[in-house]
């Protein structure tokens, strides 16, 4: 009976769906000095009526610290697996946002019926103009037995940071000259 129960549990939790880990930002273009909110999510969790559940994750997002600054305390777990048994462990650095966590509890409440689940988010600050790529150095989801799930290639993203345009010197000179003329006319009256 014990073997039958274990076999039944394995069959109920096993499926061949290939989940996909991706990252998205709140905008495509930012100005220097603006904050960028990035969200890591797992999608394609349901296929042909079969739900894929994950009970743990180990994800690291890499970026160029010449273009953006990062404070590791901005990494926020979004409750994809409920209250974790272990973690979330924040192993972030100046050029990498990393989070890992594991639970053995029921995750169905947090993932059931969803084709996409947000895992964690973090905040960057735009430092200089250019194109910034957010790519994965590690992207793993695990099942309730601790084995890695079958994943498609993780999908990073990119965004542009534009230099804030400075007002033209000529326009400022004309504005100052106009102000002086106006002040002189008022003084004569």
PDB file of C-alpha atoms in Angstrom:
ATOM      1  CA  UNK A   1       0.000   0.000   0.000  1.00  0.00           C
ATOM      2  CA  UNK A   2       2.872   2.367   0.808  1.00  0.00           C
ATOM      3  CA  UNK A   3       4.446   1.795  -2.618  1.00  0.00           C
ATOM      4  CA  UNK A   4       1.089   2.380  -4.295  1.00  0.00           C
ATOM      5  CA  UNK A   5       0.647   5.688  -2.423  1.00  0.00           C
ATOM      6  CA  UNK A   6       4.170   6.848  -3.420  1.00  0.00           C
ATOM      7  CA  UNK A   7       3.525   5.861  -7.039  1.00  0.00           C
ATOM      8  CA  UNK A   8       0.206   7.724  -6.986  1.00  0.00           C
ATOM      9  CA  UNK A   9       1.883  10.842  -5.545  1.00  0.00           C
ATOM     10  CA  UNK A  10       4.623  10.711  -8.183  1.00  0.00           C
ATOM     11  CA  UNK A  11       2.071  10.355 -10.988  1.00  0.00           C
ATOM     12  CA  UNK A  12      -0.045  13.206  -9.642  1.00  0.00           C
ATOM     13  CA  UNK A  13       2.870  15.619  -9.441  1.00  0.00           C
ATOM     14  CA  UNK A  14       4.744  14.577 -12.601  1.00  0.00           C
ATOM     15  CA  UNK A  15       4.044  16.227 -15.905  1.00  0.00           C
ATOM     16  CA  UNK A  16       6.034  17.047 -19.011  1.00  0.00           C
ATOM     17  CA  UNK A  17       5.148  20.710 -19.302  1.00  0.00           C
ATOM     18  CA  UNK A  18       8.164  22.898 -19.979  1.00  0.00           C
ATOM     19  CA  UNK A  19       7.843  26.044 -17.897  1.00  0.00           C
ATOM     20  CA  UNK A  20       9.554  29.251 -18.956  1.00  0.00           C
ATOM     21  CA  UNK A  21      11.315  31.763 -16.709  1.00  0.00           C
ATOM     22  CA  UNK A  22      11.332  35.333 -17.986  1.00  0.00           C
ATOM     23  CA  UNK A  23      11.939  38.867 -16.813  1.00  0.00           C
ATOM     24  CA  UNK A  24      10.060  42.047 -17.622  1.00  0.00           C
ATOM     25  CA  UNK A  25      10.442  45.710 -16.742  1.00  0.00           C
ATOM     26  CA  UNK A  26       7.734  48.293 -16.177  1.00  0.00           C
ATOM     27  CA  UNK A  27       8.829  50.373 -19.241  1.00  0.00           C
ATOM     28  CA  UNK A  28      11.051  50.046 -22.316  1.00  0.00           C
ATOM     29  CA  UNK A  29      12.803  53.424 -22.040  1.00  0.00           C
ATOM     30  CA  UNK A  30      14.043  55.274 -18.957  1.00  0.00           C
ATOM     31  CA  UNK A  31      15.862  58.534 -18.315  1.00  0.00           C
ATOM     32  CA  UNK A  32      19.061  58.774 -16.277  1.00  0.00           C
ATOM     33  CA  UNK A  33      18.112  58.867 -12.596  1.00  0.00           C
ATOM     34  CA  UNK A  34      14.804  56.981 -12.952  1.00  0.00           C
ATOM     35  CA  UNK A  35      14.083  53.742 -11.090  1.00  0.00           C
ATOM     36  CA  UNK A  36      13.494  50.517 -12.985  1.00  0.00           C
ATOM     37  CA  UNK A  37      11.287  47.793 -11.494  1.00  0.00           C
ATOM     38  CA  UNK A  38      12.054  44.332 -12.882  1.00  0.00           C
ATOM     39  CA  UNK A  39       9.902  41.259 -12.223  1.00  0.00           C
ATOM     40  CA  UNK A  40      10.974  37.628 -12.677  1.00  0.00           C
ATOM     41  CA  UNK A  41       8.134  35.228 -13.448  1.00  0.00           C
ATOM     42  CA  UNK A  42       7.451  31.652 -14.488  1.00  0.00           C
ATOM     43  CA  UNK A  43       5.005  31.139 -17.335  1.00  0.00           C
ATOM     44  CA  UNK A  44       3.558  28.335 -19.443  1.00  0.00           C
ATOM     45  CA  UNK A  45       2.629  26.523 -16.226  1.00  0.00           C
ATOM     46  CA  UNK A  46      -0.542  25.031 -17.669  1.00  0.00           C
ATOM     47  CA  UNK A  47      -0.763  23.019 -20.869  1.00  0.00           C
ATOM     48  CA  UNK A  48      -3.642  20.866 -22.112  1.00  0.00           C
ATOM     49  CA  UNK A  49      -5.386  21.143 -18.754  1.00  0.00           C
ATOM     50  CA  UNK A  50      -2.341  19.883 -16.812  1.00  0.00           C
ATOM     51  CA  UNK A  51      -0.910  22.291 -14.238  1.00  0.00           C
ATOM     52  CA  UNK A  52       2.824  22.450 -13.476  1.00  0.00           C
ATOM     53  CA  UNK A  53       3.567  23.270  -9.847  1.00  0.00           C
ATOM     54  CA  UNK A  54       6.979  24.312  -8.591  1.00  0.00           C
ATOM     55  CA  UNK A  55       8.039  24.072  -4.962  1.00  0.00           C
ATOM     56  CA  UNK A  56      11.374  25.865  -5.156  1.00  0.00           C
ATOM     57  CA  UNK A  57      13.468  28.179  -7.292  1.00  0.00           C
ATOM     58  CA  UNK A  58      17.067  29.301  -7.689  1.00  0.00           C
ATOM     59  CA  UNK A  59      17.324  32.315  -9.993  1.00  0.00           C
ATOM     60  CA  UNK A  60      20.065  34.882 -10.712  1.00  0.00           C
ATOM     61  CA  UNK A  61      19.663  37.850 -13.054  1.00  0.00           C
ATOM     62  CA  UNK A  62      22.826  39.491 -14.394  1.00  0.00           C
ATOM     63  CA  UNK A  63      23.154  43.140 -15.544  1.00  0.00           C
ATOM     64  CA  UNK A  64      25.869  45.703 -16.296  1.00  0.00           C
ATOM     65  CA  UNK A  65      26.616  47.827 -13.229  1.00  0.00           C
ATOM     66  CA  UNK A  66      28.093  50.581 -15.434  1.00  0.00           C
ATOM     67  CA  UNK A  67      24.579  51.515 -16.584  1.00  0.00           C
ATOM     68  CA  UNK A  68      22.498  50.738 -13.496  1.00  0.00           C
ATOM     69  CA  UNK A  69      22.992  50.660  -9.741  1.00  0.00           C
ATOM     70  CA  UNK A  70      21.429  48.009  -7.568  1.00  0.00           C
ATOM     71  CA  UNK A  71      20.692  47.769  -3.874  1.00  0.00           C
ATOM     72  CA  UNK A  72      20.288  44.082  -2.841  1.00  0.00           C
ATOM     73  CA  UNK A  73      17.729  45.050  -0.181  1.00  0.00           C
ATOM     74  CA  UNK A  74      15.242  45.873  -2.989  1.00  0.00           C
ATOM     75  CA  UNK A  75      14.851  42.173  -3.898  1.00  0.00           C
ATOM     76  CA  UNK A  76      11.325  41.174  -2.852  1.00  0.00           C
ATOM     77  CA  UNK A  77       9.864  37.656  -2.835  1.00  0.00           C
ATOM     78  CA  UNK A  78       6.354  37.760  -4.354  1.00  0.00           C
ATOM     79  CA  UNK A  79       4.973  34.632  -2.640  1.00  0.00           C
ATOM     80  CA  UNK A  80       4.961  32.241  -5.603  1.00  0.00           C
ATOM     81  CA  UNK A  81       5.398  29.245  -3.285  1.00  0.00           C
ATOM     82  CA  UNK A  82       3.643  30.673  -0.250  1.00  0.00           C
ATOM     83  CA  UNK A  83       5.537  30.684   3.022  1.00  0.00           C
ATOM     84  CA  UNK A  84       8.859  29.005   2.244  1.00  0.00           C
ATOM     85  CA  UNK A  85      10.401  26.375   4.478  1.00  0.00           C
ATOM     86  CA  UNK A  86      13.905  27.530   3.482  1.00  0.00           C
ATOM     87  CA  UNK A  87      14.622  31.056   2.296  1.00  0.00           C
ATOM     88  CA  UNK A  88      14.157  33.216   0.541  1.00  0.00           C
ATOM     89  CA  UNK A  89      17.937  33.479   0.397  1.00  0.00           C
ATOM     90  CA  UNK A  90      19.128  36.719  -1.171  1.00  0.00           C
ATOM     91  CA  UNK A  91      22.600  36.142  -2.642  1.00  0.00           C
ATOM     92  CA  UNK A  92      22.706  39.356  -4.703  1.00  0.00           C
ATOM     93  CA  UNK A  93      25.758  41.420  -5.604  1.00  0.00           C
ATOM     94  CA  UNK A  94      26.444  44.737  -7.367  1.00  0.00           C
ATOM     95  CA  UNK A  95      25.742  43.223 -10.803  1.00  0.00           C
ATOM     96  CA  UNK A  96      23.410  40.323 -10.008  1.00  0.00           C
ATOM     97  CA  UNK A  97      19.985  39.955  -8.376  1.00  0.00           C
ATOM     98  CA  UNK A  98      19.687  36.427  -6.929  1.00  0.00           C
ATOM     99  CA  UNK A  99      17.017  34.724  -4.877  1.00  0.00           C
ATOM    100  CA  UNK A 100      16.365  31.093  -3.944  1.00  0.00           C
ATOM    101  CA  UNK A 101      13.708  29.415  -1.833  1.00  0.00           C
ATOM    102  CA  UNK A 102      12.151  25.994  -1.132  1.00  0.00           C
ATOM    103  CA  UNK A 103       8.926  24.795   0.464  1.00  0.00           C
ATOM    104  CA  UNK A 104       7.381  21.402   1.094  1.00  0.00           C
ATOM    105  CA  UNK A 105       3.921  22.768   1.780  1.00  0.00           C
ATOM    106  CA  UNK A 106       0.946  23.084  -0.551  1.00  0.00           C
ATOM    107  CA  UNK A 107       1.599  25.522  -3.398  1.00  0.00           C
ATOM    108  CA  UNK A 108      -1.676  24.870  -5.208  1.00  0.00           C
ATOM    109  CA  UNK A 109      -3.329  27.866  -3.522  1.00  0.00           C
ATOM    110  CA  UNK A 110      -0.699  30.209  -4.997  1.00  0.00           C
ATOM    111  CA  UNK A 111      -0.295  28.625  -8.446  1.00  0.00           C
ATOM    112  CA  UNK A 112      -3.486  26.714  -9.315  1.00  0.00           C
ATOM    113  CA  UNK A 113      -5.127  27.811 -12.542  1.00  0.00           C
ATOM    114  CA  UNK A 114      -2.393  30.330 -13.341  1.00  0.00           C
ATOM    115  CA  UNK A 115      -0.364  30.164 -16.517  1.00  0.00           C
ATOM    116  CA  UNK A 116       2.056  32.801 -15.157  1.00  0.00           C
ATOM    117  CA  UNK A 117       3.303  33.338 -11.595  1.00  0.00           C
ATOM    118  CA  UNK A 118       5.489  36.263 -10.453  1.00  0.00           C
ATOM    119  CA  UNK A 119       8.432  34.983  -8.381  1.00  0.00           C
ATOM    120  CA  UNK A 120      10.386  38.061  -7.266  1.00  0.00           C
ATOM    121  CA  UNK A 121      11.074  41.670  -8.167  1.00  0.00           C
ATOM    122  CA  UNK A 122      13.946  44.099  -7.708  1.00  0.00           C
ATOM    123  CA  UNK A 123      14.690  47.771  -8.338  1.00  0.00           C
ATOM    124  CA  UNK A 124      17.525  49.314 -10.350  1.00  0.00           C
ATOM    125  CA  UNK A 125      18.472  52.983 -10.790  1.00  0.00           C
ATOM    126  CA  UNK A 126      19.534  54.244 -14.243  1.00  0.00           C
ATOM    127  CA  UNK A 127      23.056  55.712 -14.103  1.00  0.00           C
ATOM    128  CA  UNK A 128      24.114  56.405 -17.690  1.00  0.00           C
ATOM    129  CA  UNK A 129      22.651  56.270 -21.178  1.00  0.00           C
ATOM    130  CA  UNK A 130      22.798  53.103 -23.257  1.00  0.00           C
ATOM    131  CA  UNK A 131      21.099  49.754 -23.739  1.00  0.00           C
ATOM    132  CA  UNK A 132      20.932  47.451 -20.715  1.00  0.00           C
ATOM    133  CA  UNK A 133      20.461  43.697 -20.995  1.00  0.00           C
ATOM    134  CA  UNK A 134      18.997  41.677 -18.134  1.00  0.00           C
ATOM    135  CA  UNK A 135      19.975  38.030 -18.602  1.00  0.00           C
ATOM    136  CA  UNK A 136      19.889  34.910 -16.472  1.00  0.00           C
ATOM    137  CA  UNK A 137      23.065  33.394 -15.081  1.00  0.00           C
ATOM    138  CA  UNK A 138      20.947  30.752 -13.327  1.00  0.00           C
ATOM    139  CA  UNK A 139      17.281  29.792 -13.675  1.00  0.00           C
ATOM    140  CA  UNK A 140      15.935  26.676 -11.949  1.00  0.00           C
ATOM    141  CA  UNK A 141      12.519  25.596 -10.716  1.00  0.00           C
ATOM    142  CA  UNK A 142      12.179  22.425  -8.661  1.00  0.00           C
ATOM    143  CA  UNK A 143       9.355  19.977  -7.972  1.00  0.00           C
ATOM    144  CA  UNK A 144       8.190  18.712  -4.574  1.00  0.00           C
ATOM    145  CA  UNK A 145      10.936  16.060  -4.548  1.00  0.00           C
ATOM    146  CA  UNK A 146      13.689  18.638  -5.147  1.00  0.00           C
ATOM    147  CA  UNK A 147      14.318  17.651  -8.773  1.00  0.00           C
ATOM    148  CA  UNK A 148      14.702  20.375 -11.399  1.00  0.00           C
ATOM    149  CA  UNK A 149      11.721  20.872 -13.689  1.00  0.00           C
ATOM    150  CA  UNK A 150      12.090  20.848 -17.446  1.00  0.00           C
ATOM    151  CA  UNK A 151      12.483  24.467 -18.522  1.00  0.00           C
ATOM    152  CA  UNK A 152      12.627  26.218 -21.836  1.00  0.00           C
ATOM    153  CA  UNK A 153      15.456  28.704 -22.372  1.00  0.00           C
ATOM    154  CA  UNK A 154      15.066  31.579 -19.902  1.00  0.00           C
ATOM    155  CA  UNK A 155      14.106  34.833 -21.605  1.00  0.00           C
ATOM    156  CA  UNK A 156      15.930  37.963 -20.564  1.00  0.00           C
ATOM    157  CA  UNK A 157      14.991  41.472 -21.604  1.00  0.00           C
ATOM    158  CA  UNK A 158      16.602  44.767 -22.499  1.00  0.00           C
ATOM    159  CA  UNK A 159      15.706  48.419 -22.107  1.00  0.00           C
ATOM    160  CA  UNK A 160      17.149  51.778 -23.101  1.00  0.00           C
ATOM    161  CA  UNK A 161      18.379  54.532 -20.832  1.00  0.00           C
ATOM    162  CA  UNK A 162      18.236  57.973 -22.446  1.00  0.00           C
ATOM    163  CA  UNK A 163      20.250  60.984 -21.381  1.00  0.00           C
ATOM    164  CA  UNK A 164      18.026  63.704 -19.910  1.00  0.00           C
ATOM    165  CA  UNK A 165      18.192  66.558 -22.420  1.00  0.00           C
ATOM    166  CA  UNK A 166      19.661  69.768 -20.998  1.00  0.00           C
ATOM    167  CA  UNK A 167      17.943  73.022 -21.927  1.00  0.00           C
ATOM    168  CA  UNK A 168      19.651  74.848 -24.801  1.00  0.00           C
ATOM    169  CA  UNK A 169      22.104  77.608 -23.873  1.00  0.00           C
ATOM    170  CA  UNK A 170      20.725  79.899 -26.591  1.00  0.00           C
ATOM    171  CA  UNK A 171      17.161  79.522 -25.277  1.00  0.00           C
ATOM    172  CA  UNK A 172      18.302  80.327 -21.744  1.00  0.00           C
ATOM    173  CA  UNK A 173      20.221  83.405 -22.992  1.00  0.00           C
ATOM    174  CA  UNK A 174      17.116  84.691 -24.791  1.00  0.00           C
ATOM    175  CA  UNK A 175      15.011  84.146 -21.690  1.00  0.00           C
ATOM    176  CA  UNK A 176      17.517  86.073 -19.545  1.00  0.00           C
ATOM    177  CA  UNK A 177      17.714  88.928 -22.083  1.00  0.00           C
ATOM    178  CA  UNK A 178      13.909  89.120 -22.215  1.00  0.00           C
ATOM    179  CA  UNK A 179      13.776  89.250 -18.409  1.00  0.00           C
ATOM    180  CA  UNK A 180      16.290  92.106 -18.320  1.00  0.00           C
ATOM    181  CA  UNK A 181      14.343  94.083 -20.966  1.00  0.00           C
ATOM    182  CA  UNK A 182      11.101  93.562 -19.055  1.00  0.00           C
ATOM    183  CA  UNK A 183      12.708  94.642 -15.765  1.00  0.00           C
ATOM    184  CA  UNK A 184      14.213  97.790 -17.401  1.00  0.00           C
ATOM    185  CA  UNK A 185      10.845  98.777 -18.931  1.00  0.00           C
ATOM    186  CA  UNK A 186       9.166  98.415 -15.529  1.00  0.00           C
ATOM    187  CA  UNK A 187      11.854 100.500 -13.848  1.00  0.00           C
ATOM    188  CA  UNK A 188      11.357 103.394 -16.331  1.00  0.00           C
ATOM    189  CA  UNK A 189       7.616 103.580 -15.649  1.00  0.00           C
TER     190      UNK A 189
END
